[in-house]
PDB file of C-alpha atoms and ligand atoms in Angstrom:
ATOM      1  CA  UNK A 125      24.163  29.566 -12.525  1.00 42.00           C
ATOM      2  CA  UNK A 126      26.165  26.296 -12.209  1.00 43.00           C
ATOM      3  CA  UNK A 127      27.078  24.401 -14.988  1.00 47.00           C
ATOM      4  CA  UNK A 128      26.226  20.923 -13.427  1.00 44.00           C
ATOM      5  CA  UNK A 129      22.547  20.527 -14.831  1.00 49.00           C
ATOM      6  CA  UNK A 130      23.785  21.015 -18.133  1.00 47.00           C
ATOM      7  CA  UNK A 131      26.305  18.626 -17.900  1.00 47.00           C
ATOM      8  CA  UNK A 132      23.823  16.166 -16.836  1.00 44.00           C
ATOM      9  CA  UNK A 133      21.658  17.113 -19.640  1.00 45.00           C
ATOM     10  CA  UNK A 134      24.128  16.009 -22.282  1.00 45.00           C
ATOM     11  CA  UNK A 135      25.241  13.031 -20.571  1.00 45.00           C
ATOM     12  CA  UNK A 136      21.444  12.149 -20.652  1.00 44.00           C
ATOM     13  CA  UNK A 137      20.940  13.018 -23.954  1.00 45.00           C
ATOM     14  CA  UNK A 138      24.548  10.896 -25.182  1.00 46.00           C
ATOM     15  CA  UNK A 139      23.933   7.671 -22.690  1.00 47.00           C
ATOM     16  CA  UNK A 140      22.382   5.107 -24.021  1.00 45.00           C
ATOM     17  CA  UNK A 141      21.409   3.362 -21.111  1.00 46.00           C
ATOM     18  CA  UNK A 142      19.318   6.317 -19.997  1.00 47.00           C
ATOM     19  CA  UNK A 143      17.594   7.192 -23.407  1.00 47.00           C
ATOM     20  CA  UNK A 144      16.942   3.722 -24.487  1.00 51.00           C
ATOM     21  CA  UNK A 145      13.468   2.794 -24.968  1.00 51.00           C
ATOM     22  CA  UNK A 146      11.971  -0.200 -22.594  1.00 54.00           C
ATOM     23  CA  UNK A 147      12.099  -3.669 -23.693  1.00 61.00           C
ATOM     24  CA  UNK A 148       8.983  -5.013 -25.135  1.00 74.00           C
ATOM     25  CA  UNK A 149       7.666  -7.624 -22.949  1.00 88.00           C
ATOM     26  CA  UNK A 150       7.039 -11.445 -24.726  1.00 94.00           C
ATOM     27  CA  UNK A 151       5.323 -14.157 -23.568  1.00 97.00           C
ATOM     28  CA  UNK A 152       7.167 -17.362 -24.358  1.00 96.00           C
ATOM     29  CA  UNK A 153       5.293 -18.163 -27.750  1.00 95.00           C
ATOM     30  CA  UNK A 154       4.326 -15.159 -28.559  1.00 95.00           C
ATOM     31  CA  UNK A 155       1.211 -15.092 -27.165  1.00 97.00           C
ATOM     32  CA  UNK A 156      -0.863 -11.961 -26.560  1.00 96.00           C
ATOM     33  CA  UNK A 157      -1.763 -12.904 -22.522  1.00 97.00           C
ATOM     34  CA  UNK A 158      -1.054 -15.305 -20.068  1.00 98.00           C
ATOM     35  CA  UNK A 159      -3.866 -16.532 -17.932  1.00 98.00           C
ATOM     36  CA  UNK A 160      -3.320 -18.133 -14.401  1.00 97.00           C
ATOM     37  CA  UNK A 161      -6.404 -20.147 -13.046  1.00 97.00           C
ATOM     38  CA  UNK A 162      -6.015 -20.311  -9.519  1.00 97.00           C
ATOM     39  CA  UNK A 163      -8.240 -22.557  -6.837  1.00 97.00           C
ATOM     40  CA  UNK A 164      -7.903 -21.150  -3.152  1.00 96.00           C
ATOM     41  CA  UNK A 165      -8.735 -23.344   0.115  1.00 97.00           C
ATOM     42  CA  UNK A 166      -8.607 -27.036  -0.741  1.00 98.00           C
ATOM     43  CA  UNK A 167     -12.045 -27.500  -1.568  1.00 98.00           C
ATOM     44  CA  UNK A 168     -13.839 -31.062  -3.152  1.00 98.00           C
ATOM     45  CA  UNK A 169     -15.227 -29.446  -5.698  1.00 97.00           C
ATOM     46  CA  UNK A 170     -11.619 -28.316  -7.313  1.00 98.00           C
ATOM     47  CA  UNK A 171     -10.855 -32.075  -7.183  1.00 98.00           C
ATOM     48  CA  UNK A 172     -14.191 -33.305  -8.591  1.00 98.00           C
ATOM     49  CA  UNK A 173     -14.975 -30.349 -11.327  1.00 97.00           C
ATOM     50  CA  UNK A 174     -12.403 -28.236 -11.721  1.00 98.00           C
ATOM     51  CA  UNK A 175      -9.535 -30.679 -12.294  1.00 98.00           C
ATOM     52  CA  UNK A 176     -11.149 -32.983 -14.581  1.00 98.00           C
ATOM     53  CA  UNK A 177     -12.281 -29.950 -16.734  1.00 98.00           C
ATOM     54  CA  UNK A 178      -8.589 -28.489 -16.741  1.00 98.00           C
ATOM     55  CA  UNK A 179      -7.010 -31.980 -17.490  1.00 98.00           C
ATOM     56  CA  UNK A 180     -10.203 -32.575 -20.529  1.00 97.00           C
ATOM     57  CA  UNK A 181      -8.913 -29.367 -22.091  1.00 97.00           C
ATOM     58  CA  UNK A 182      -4.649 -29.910 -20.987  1.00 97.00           C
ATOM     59  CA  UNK A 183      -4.331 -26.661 -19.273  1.00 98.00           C
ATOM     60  CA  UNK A 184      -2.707 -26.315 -16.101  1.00 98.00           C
ATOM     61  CA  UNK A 185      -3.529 -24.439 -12.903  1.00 98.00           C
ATOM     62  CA  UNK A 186      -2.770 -23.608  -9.763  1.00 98.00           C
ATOM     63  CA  UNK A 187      -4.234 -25.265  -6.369  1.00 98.00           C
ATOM     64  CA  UNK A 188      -3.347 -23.165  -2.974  1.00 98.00           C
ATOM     65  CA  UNK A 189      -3.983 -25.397  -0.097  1.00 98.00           C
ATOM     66  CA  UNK A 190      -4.379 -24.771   3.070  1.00 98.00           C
ATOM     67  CA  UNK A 191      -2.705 -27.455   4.792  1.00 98.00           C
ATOM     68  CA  UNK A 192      -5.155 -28.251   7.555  1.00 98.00           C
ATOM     69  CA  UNK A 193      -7.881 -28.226   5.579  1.00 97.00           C
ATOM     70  CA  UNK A 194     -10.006 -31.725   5.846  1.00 97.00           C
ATOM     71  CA  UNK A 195     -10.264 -32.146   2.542  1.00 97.00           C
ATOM     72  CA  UNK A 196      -6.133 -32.265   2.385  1.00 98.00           C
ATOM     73  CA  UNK A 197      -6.026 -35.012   4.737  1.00 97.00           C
ATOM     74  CA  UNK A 198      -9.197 -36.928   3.475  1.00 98.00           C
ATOM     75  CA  UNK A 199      -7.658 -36.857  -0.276  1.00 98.00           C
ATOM     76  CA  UNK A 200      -3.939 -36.586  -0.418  1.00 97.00           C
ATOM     77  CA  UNK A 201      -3.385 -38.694  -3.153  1.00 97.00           C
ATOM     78  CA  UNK A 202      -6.248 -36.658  -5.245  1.00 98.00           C
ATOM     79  CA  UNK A 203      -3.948 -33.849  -4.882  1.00 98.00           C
ATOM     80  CA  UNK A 204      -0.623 -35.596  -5.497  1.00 98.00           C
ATOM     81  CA  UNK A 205      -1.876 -36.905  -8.639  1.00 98.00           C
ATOM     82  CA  UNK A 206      -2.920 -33.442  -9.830  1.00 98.00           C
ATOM     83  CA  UNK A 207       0.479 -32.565  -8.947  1.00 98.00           C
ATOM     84  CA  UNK A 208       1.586 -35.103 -11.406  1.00 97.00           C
ATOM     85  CA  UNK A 209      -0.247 -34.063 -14.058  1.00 97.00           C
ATOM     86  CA  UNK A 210       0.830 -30.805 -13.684  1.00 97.00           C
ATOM     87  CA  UNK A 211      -0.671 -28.719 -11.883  1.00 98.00           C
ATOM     88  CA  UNK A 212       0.631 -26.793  -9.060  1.00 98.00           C
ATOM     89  CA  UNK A 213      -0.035 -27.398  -5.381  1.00 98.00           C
ATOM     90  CA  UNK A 214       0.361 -23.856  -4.281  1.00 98.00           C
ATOM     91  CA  UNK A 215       1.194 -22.558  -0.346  1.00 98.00           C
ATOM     92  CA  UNK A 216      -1.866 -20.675   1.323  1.00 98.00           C
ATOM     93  CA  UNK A 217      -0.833 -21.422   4.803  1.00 98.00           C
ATOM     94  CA  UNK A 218      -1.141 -24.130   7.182  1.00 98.00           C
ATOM     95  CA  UNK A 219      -4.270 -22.893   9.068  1.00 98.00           C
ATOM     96  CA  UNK A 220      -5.819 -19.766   6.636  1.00 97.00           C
ATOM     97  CA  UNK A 221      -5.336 -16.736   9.039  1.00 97.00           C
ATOM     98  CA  UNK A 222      -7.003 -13.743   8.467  1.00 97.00           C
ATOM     99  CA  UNK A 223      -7.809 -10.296  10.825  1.00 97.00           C
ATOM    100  CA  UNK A 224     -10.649 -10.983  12.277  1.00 97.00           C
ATOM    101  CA  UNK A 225     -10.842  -7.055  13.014  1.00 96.00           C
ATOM    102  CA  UNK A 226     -12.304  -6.563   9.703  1.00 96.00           C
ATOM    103  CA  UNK A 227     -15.466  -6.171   8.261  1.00 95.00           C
ATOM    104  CA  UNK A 228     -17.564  -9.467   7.398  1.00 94.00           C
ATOM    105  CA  UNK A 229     -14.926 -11.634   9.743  1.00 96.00           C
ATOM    106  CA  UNK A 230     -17.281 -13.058  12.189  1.00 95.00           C
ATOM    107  CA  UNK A 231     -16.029 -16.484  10.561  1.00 95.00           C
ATOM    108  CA  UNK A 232     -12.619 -15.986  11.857  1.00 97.00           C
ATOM    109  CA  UNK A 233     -12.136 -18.401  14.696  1.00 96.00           C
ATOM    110  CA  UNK A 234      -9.995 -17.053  18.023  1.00 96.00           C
ATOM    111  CA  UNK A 235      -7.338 -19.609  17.211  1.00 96.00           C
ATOM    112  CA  UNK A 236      -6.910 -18.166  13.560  1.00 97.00           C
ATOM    113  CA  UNK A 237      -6.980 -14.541  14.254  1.00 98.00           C
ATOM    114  CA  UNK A 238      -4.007 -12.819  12.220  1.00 98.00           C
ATOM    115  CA  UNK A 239      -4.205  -9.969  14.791  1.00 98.00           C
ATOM    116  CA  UNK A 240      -3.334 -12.242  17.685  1.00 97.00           C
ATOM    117  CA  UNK A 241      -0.394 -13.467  16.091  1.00 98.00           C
ATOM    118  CA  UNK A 242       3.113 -12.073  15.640  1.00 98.00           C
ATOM    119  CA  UNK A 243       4.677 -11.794  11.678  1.00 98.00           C
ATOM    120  CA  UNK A 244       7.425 -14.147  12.725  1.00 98.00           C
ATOM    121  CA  UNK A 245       5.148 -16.868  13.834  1.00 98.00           C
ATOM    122  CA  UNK A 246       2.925 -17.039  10.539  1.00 98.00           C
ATOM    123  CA  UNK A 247       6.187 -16.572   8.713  1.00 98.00           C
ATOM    124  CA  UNK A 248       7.584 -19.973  10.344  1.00 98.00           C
ATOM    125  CA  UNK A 249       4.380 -21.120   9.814  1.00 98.00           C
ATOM    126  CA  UNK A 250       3.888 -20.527   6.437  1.00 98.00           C
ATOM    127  CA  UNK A 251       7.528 -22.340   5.504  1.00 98.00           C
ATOM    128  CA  UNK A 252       6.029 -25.041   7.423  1.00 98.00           C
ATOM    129  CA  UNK A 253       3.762 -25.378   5.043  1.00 98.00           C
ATOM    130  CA  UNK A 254       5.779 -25.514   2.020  1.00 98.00           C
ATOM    131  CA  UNK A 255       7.762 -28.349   3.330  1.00 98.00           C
ATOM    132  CA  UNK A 256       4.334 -29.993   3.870  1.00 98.00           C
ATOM    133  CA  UNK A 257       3.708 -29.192  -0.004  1.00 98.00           C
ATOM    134  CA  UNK A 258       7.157 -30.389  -0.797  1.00 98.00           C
ATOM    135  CA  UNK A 259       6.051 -34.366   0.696  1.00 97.00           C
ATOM    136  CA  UNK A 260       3.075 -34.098  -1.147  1.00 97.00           C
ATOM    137  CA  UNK A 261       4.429 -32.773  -4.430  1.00 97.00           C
ATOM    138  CA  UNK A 262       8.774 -33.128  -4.317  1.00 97.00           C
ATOM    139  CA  UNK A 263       8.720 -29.404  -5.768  1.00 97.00           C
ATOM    140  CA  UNK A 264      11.188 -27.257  -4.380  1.00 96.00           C
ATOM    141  CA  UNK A 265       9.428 -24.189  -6.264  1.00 97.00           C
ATOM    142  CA  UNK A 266       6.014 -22.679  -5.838  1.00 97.00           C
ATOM    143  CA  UNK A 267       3.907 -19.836  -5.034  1.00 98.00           C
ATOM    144  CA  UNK A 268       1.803 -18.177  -2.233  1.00 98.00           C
ATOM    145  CA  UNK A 269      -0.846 -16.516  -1.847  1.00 97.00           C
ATOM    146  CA  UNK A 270      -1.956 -14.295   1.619  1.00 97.00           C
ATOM    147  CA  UNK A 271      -5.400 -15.541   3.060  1.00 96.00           C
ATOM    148  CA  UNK A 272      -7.990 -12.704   2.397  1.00 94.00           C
ATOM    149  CA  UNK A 273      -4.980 -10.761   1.167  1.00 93.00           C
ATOM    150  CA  UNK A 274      -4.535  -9.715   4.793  1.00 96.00           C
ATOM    151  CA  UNK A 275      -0.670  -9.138   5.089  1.00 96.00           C
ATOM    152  CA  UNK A 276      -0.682  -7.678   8.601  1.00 97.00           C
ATOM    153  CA  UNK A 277       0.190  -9.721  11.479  1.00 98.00           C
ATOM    154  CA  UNK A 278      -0.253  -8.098  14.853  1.00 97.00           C
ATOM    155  CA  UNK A 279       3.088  -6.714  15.219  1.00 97.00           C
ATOM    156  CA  UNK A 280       3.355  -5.929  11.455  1.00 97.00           C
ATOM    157  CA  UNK A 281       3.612  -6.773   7.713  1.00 97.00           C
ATOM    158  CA  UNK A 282       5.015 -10.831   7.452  1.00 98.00           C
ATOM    159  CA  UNK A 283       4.288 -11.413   3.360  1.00 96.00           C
ATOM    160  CA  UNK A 284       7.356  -9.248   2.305  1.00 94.00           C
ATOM    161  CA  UNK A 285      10.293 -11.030   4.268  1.00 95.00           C
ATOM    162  CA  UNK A 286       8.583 -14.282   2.728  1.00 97.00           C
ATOM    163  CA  UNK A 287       9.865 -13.020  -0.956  1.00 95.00           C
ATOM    164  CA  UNK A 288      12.555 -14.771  -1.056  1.00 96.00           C
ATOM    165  CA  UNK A 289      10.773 -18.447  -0.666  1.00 97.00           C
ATOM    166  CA  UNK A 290       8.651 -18.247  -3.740  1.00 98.00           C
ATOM    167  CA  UNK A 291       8.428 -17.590  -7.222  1.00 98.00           C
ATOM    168  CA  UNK A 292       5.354 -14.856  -6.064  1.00 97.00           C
ATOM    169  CA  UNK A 293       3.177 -14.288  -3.578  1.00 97.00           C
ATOM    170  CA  UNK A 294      -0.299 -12.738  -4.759  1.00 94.00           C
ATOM    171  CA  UNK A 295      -2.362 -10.564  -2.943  1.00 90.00           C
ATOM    172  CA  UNK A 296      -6.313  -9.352  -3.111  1.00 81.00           C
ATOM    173  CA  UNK A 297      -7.099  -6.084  -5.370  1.00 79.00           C
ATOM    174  CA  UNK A 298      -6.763  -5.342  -8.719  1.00 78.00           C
ATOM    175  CA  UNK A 299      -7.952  -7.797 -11.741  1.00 79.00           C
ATOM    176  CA  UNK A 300      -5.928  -7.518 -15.355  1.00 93.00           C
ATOM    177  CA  UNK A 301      -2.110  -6.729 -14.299  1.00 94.00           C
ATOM    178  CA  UNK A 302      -1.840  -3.064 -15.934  1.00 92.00           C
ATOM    179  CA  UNK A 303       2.271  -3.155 -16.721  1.00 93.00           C
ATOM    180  CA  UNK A 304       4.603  -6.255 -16.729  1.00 94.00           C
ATOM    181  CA  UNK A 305       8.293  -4.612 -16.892  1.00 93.00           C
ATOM    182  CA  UNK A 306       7.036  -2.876 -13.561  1.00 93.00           C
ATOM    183  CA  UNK A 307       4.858  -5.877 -12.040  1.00 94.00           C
ATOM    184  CA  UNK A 308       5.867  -6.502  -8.356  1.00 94.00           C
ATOM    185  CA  UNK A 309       6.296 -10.088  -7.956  1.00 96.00           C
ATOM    186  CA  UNK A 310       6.127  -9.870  -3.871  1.00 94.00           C
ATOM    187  CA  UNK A 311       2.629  -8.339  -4.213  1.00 93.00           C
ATOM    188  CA  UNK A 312       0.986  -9.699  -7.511  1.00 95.00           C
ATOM    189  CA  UNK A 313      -3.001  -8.428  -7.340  1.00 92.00           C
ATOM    190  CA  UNK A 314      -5.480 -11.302  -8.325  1.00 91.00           C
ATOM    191  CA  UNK A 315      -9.225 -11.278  -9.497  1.00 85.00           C
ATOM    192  CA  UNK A 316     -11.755 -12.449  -7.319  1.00 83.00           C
ATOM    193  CA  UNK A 317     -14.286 -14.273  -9.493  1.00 86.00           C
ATOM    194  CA  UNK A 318     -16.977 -15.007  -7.395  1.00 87.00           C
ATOM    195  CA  UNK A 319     -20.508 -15.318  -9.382  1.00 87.00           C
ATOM    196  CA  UNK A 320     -19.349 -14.255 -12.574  1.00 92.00           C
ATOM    197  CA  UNK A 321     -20.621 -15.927 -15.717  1.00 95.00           C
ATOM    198  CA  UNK A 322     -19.104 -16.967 -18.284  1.00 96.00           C
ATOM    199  CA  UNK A 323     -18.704 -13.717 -20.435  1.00 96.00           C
ATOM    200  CA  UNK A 324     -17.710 -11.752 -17.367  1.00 96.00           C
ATOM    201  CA  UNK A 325     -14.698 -14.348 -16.788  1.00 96.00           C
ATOM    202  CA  UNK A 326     -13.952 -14.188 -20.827  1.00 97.00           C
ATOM    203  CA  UNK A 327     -14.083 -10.137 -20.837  1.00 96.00           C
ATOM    204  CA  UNK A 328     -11.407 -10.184 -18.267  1.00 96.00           C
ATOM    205  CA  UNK A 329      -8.792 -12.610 -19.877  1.00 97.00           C
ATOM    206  CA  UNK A 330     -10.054 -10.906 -23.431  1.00 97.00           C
ATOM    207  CA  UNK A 331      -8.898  -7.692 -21.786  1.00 96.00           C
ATOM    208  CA  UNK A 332      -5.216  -8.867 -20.447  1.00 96.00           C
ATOM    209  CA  UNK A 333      -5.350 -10.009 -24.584  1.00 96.00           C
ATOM    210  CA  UNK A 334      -5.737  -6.630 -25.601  1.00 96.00           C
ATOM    211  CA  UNK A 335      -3.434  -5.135 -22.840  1.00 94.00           C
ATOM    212  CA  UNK A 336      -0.770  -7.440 -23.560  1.00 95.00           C
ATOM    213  CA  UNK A 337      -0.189  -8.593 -19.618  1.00 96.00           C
ATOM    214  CA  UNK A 338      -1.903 -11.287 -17.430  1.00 96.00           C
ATOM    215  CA  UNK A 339      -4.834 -11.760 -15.318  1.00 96.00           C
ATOM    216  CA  UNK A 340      -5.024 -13.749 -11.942  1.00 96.00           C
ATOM    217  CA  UNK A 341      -8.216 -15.383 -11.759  1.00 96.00           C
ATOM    218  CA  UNK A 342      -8.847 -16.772  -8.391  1.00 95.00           C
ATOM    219  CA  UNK A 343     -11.616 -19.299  -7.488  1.00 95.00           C
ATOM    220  CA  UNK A 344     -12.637 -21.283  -4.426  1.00 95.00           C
ATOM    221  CA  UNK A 345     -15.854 -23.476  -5.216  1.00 95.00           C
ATOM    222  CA  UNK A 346     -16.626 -24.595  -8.562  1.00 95.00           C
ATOM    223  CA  UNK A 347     -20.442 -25.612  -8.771  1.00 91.00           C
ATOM    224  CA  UNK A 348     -20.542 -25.591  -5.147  1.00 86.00           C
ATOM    225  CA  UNK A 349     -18.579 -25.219  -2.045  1.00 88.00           C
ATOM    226  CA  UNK A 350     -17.863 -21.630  -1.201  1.00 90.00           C
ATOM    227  CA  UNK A 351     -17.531 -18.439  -3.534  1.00 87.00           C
ATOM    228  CA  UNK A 352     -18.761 -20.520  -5.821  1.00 89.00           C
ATOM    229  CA  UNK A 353     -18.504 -19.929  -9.346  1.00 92.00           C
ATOM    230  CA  UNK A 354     -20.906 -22.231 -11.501  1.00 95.00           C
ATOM    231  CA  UNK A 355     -19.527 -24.963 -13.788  1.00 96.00           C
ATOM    232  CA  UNK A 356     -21.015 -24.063 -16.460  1.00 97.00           C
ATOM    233  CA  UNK A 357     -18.960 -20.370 -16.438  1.00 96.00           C
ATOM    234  CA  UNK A 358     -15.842 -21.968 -15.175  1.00 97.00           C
ATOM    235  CA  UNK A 359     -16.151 -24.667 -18.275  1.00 97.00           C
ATOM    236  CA  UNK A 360     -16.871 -21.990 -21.208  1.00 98.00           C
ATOM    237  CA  UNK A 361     -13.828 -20.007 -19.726  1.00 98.00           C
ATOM    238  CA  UNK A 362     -11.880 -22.702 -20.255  1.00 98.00           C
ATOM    239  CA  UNK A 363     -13.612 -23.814 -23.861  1.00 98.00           C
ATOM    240  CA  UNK A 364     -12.841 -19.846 -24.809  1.00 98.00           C
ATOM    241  CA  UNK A 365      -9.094 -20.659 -23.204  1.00 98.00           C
ATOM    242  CA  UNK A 366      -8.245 -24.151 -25.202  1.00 98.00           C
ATOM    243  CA  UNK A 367      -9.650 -22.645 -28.621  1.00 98.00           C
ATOM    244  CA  UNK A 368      -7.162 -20.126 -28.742  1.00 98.00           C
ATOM    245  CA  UNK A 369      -3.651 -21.319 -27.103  1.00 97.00           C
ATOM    246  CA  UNK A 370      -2.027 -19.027 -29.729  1.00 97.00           C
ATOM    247  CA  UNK A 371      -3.321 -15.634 -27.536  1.00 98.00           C
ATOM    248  CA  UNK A 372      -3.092 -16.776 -24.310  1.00 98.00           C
ATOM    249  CA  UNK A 373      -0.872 -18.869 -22.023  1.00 98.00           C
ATOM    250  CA  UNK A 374      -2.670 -20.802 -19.571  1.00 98.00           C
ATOM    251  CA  UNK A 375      -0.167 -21.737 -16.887  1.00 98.00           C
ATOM    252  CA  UNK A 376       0.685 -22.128 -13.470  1.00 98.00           C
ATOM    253  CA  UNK A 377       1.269 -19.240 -11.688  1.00 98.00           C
ATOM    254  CA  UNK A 378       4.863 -20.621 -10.594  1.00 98.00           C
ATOM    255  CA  UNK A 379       5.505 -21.062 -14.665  1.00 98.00           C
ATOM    256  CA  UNK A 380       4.107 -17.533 -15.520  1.00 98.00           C
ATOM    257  CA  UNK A 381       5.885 -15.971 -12.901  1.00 97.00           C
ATOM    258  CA  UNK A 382       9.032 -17.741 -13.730  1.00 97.00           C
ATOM    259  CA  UNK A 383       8.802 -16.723 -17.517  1.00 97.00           C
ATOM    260  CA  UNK A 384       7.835 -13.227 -16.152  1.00 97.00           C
ATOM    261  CA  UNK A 385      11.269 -12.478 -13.922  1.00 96.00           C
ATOM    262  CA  UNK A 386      13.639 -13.596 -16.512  1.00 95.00           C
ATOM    263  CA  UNK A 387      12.060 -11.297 -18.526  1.00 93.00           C
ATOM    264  CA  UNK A 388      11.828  -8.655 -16.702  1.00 93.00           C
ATOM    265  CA  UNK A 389      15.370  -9.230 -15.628  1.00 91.00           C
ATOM    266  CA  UNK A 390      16.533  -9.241 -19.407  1.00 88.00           C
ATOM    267  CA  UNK A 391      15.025  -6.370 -19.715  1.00 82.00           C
ATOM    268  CA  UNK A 392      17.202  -4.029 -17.472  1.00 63.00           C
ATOM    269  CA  UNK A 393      19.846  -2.392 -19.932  1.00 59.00           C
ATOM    270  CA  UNK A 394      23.236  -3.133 -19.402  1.00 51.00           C
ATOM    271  CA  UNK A 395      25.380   0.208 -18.464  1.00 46.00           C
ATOM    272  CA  UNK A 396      27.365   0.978 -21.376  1.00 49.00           C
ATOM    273  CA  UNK A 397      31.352   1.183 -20.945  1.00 46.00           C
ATOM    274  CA  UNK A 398      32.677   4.583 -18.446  1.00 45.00           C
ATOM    275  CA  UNK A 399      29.187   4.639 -16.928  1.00 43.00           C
ATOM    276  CA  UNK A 400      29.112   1.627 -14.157  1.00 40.00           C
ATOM    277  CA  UNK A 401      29.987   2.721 -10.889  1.00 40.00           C
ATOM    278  CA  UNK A 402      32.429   0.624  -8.773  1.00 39.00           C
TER     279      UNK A 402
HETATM  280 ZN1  LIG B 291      -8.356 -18.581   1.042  1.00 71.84          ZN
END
């Protein structure tokens, strides 16, 4: 028998940087959850409901525009001054592609088809877009997140090579984030919160509480407009939100996901002395 997995054994068993346990992950005030309150599509109902409430209560979200969206060009400076107050003005693409081979896409026009284009166009289109954001806003760092989560162009996968241009990029699937240290930041899952009520939206942030990660909550319409969650649910999730800052951290999702890199790069041990490699 050779001796070599013996040897390994004991190095294991003498190496700190292999039997170490993990870094417990903090939030920056030692909150129990952070929360990220995210409004997809440009919609005039986000400007007239959901910012007001936000601002009434000082928490901050996030806003992913689509840049051709009419309401974008009808009320630019609605959007710059949430900007200034705040909020983020996140990237969801200049013209909201999606694969219109799916089930349920009758909506998608010809023109907007994700299928019919290559990964390299949307990819120059989508940092198109975030040069649009940065006239609107002068940030220089922000988010993204994939229309209907679809991350397939025709030719192939575009969201990945776009990691490098934002803080995160969130996709569909999934709802309270299961394990920070090992949270993929190129592929962060988000909760769709179509009609729920207001204890549905509170279980799910109460549950990232007793977890001790996030949850992604994403809206479109808020008391009307599409996937429309009522105002009266959308304002007791924030009342339940503003009553307790000292569990969770309602953010941005560029702040969150900042605060969520450094820590989980802090959190990679450093290789004690005789054990780096060249
Ligand atoms: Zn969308």
């Amino acid at each position: 028998m050779s001796r070599l997995p013996v040897a390994l054994w004991l190095l294991a068993a003498m190496c700190p940087a292999i039997a170490a346990p993990p870094v417990a992950f903090e939030w920056p005030q030692g909150q129990r959850a952070a929360v990220s309150l995210a409004y997809d599509d440009a919609l005039d109902s986000q400007l007239d409901t959901a910012v007001p409430a936000l601002d009434r209560h000082g928490l901050k979200g996030s806003f992913y525009l689509t840049l051709s969206a009419d309401t974008v060009r009808r009320r630019l400076d609605d959007w710059r001054e949430a900007a200034r107050n705040g909020h983020e003005l996140g990237n969801h693409s200049l013209f909201h592609q999606c694969a219109a081979s799916k089930p349920g896409r009758d909506w998608v026009r010809p023109e907007h088809d994700l299928d019919a284009m290559t990964a390299r166009q949307m990819q120059e289109q989508v940092r198109l877009a975030s040069t649009m954001l940065h006239a609107i806003d002068g940030a220089t760092l922000r988010t993204f997140t994939v229309p209907c989560g679809d991350t397939l162009a025709g030719d192939g996968d575009y969201a990945s090579d776009l990691s490098a241009d934002f803080v995160a990029i969130k996709v569909t699937g999934g709802a309270v984030v299961p394990d920070m240290q090992t949270l993929d930041a190129g592929a962060v899952p988000v909760a769709a919160s179509v009609g729920l009520d207001g204890a549905a939206l509170i279980a799910l942030v109460d549950e990232a509480a007793r977890r001790g990660t996030m949850v992604n909550l994403t809206f479109h319409g808020v008391g009307a407009d599409h996937l429309a969650v009522s105002s009266e649910a959308h304002a007791q999730l924030l009342e339940h939100l503003a009553a307790a800052p000292d569990i969770y951290w309602t953010a941005s999702f560029r702040d969150i996901m900042t605060w969520v890199r450094q820590q989980q790069a802090s959190a990679v041990p450093d290789a004690p002395p005789g054990t780096r490699t060249p």
